[in-house]
CSV table of C-alpha atoms in Angstrom, one decimal:
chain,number,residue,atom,x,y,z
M,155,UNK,CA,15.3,-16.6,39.4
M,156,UNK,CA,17.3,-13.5,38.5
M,157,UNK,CA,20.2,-12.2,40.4
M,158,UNK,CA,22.3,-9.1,40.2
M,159,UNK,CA,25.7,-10.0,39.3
M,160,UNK,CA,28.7,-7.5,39.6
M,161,UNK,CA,32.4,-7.5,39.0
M,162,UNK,CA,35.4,-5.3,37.5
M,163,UNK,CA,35.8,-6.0,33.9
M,164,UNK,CA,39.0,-4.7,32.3
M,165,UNK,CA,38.9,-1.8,35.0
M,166,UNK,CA,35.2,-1.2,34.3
M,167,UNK,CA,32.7,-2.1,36.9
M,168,UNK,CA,29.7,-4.3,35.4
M,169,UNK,CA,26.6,-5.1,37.0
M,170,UNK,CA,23.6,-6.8,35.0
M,171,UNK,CA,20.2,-8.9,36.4
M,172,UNK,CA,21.3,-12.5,35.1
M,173,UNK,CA,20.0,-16.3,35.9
M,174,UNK,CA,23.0,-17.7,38.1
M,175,UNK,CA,23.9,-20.5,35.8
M,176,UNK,CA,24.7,-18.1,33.1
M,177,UNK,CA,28.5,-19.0,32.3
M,178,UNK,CA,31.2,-16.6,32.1
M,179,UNK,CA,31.6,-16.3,28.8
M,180,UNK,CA,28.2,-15.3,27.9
M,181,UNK,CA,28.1,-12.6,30.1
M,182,UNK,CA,31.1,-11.2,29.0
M,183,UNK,CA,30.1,-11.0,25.3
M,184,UNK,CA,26.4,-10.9,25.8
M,185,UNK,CA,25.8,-8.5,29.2
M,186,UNK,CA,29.2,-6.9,29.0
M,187,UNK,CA,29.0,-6.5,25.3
M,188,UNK,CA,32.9,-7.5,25.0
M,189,UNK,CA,33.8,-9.8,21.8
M,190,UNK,CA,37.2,-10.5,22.6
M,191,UNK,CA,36.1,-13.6,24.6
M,192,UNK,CA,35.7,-16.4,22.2
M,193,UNK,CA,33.9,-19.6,22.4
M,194,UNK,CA,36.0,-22.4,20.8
M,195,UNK,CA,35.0,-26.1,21.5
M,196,UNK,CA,32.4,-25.6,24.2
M,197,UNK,CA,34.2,-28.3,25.9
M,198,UNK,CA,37.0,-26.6,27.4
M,199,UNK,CA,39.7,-28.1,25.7
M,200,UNK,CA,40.6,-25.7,23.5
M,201,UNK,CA,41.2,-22.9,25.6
M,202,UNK,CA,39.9,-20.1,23.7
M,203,UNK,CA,37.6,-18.8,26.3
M,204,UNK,CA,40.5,-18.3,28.9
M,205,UNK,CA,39.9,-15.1,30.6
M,206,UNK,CA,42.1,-14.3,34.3
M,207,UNK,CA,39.4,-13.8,37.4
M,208,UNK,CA,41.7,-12.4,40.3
M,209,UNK,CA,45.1,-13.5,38.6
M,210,UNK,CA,44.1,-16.7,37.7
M,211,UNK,CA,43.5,-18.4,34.5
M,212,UNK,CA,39.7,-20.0,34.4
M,213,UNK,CA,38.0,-21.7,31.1
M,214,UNK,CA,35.4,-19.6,31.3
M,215,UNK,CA,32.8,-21.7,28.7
M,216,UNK,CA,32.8,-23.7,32.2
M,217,UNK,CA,32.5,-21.2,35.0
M,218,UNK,CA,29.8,-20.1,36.3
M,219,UNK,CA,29.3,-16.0,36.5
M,220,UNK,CA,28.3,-16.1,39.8
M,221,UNK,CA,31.3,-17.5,41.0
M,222,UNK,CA,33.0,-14.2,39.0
M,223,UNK,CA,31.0,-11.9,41.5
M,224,UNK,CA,32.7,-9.4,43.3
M,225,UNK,CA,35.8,-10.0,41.0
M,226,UNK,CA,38.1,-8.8,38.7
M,227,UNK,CA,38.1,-10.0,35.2
């Protein structure tokens, strides 16, 4: 079941209709449309997916975008 996710991306508000177990990562390259995100290992040890959610670090290959609601990113 869909859900409507929003949060402050980079100082632009984003709001997209996603499943809730969508991770982070996807939604910021696939519903956000922003590249700079990258997917490394998929396991997150590499660190390459590191984005800040409210000042602080998160892998975000492993968290979930509805955690991410109401946030900044």
């Amino acid at each position: 079941m869909k859900k409507t996710v929003s949060m402050t991306i980079n100082g632009a508000p984003q709001s997209h209709e996603v499943e809730p177990r969508l991770l982070l990562v996807h939604y910021i390259r696939e519903q956000a449309g922003l590249t700079g995100t990258h997917v490394g290992c998929d396991t997150s040890q590499c660190g390459a997916c590191t984005v800040h959610v409210d000042g602080k670090s998160v892998r975000s290959c492993r968290f979930p975008v509805s955690a991410a609601a109401g946030k900044k990113v």
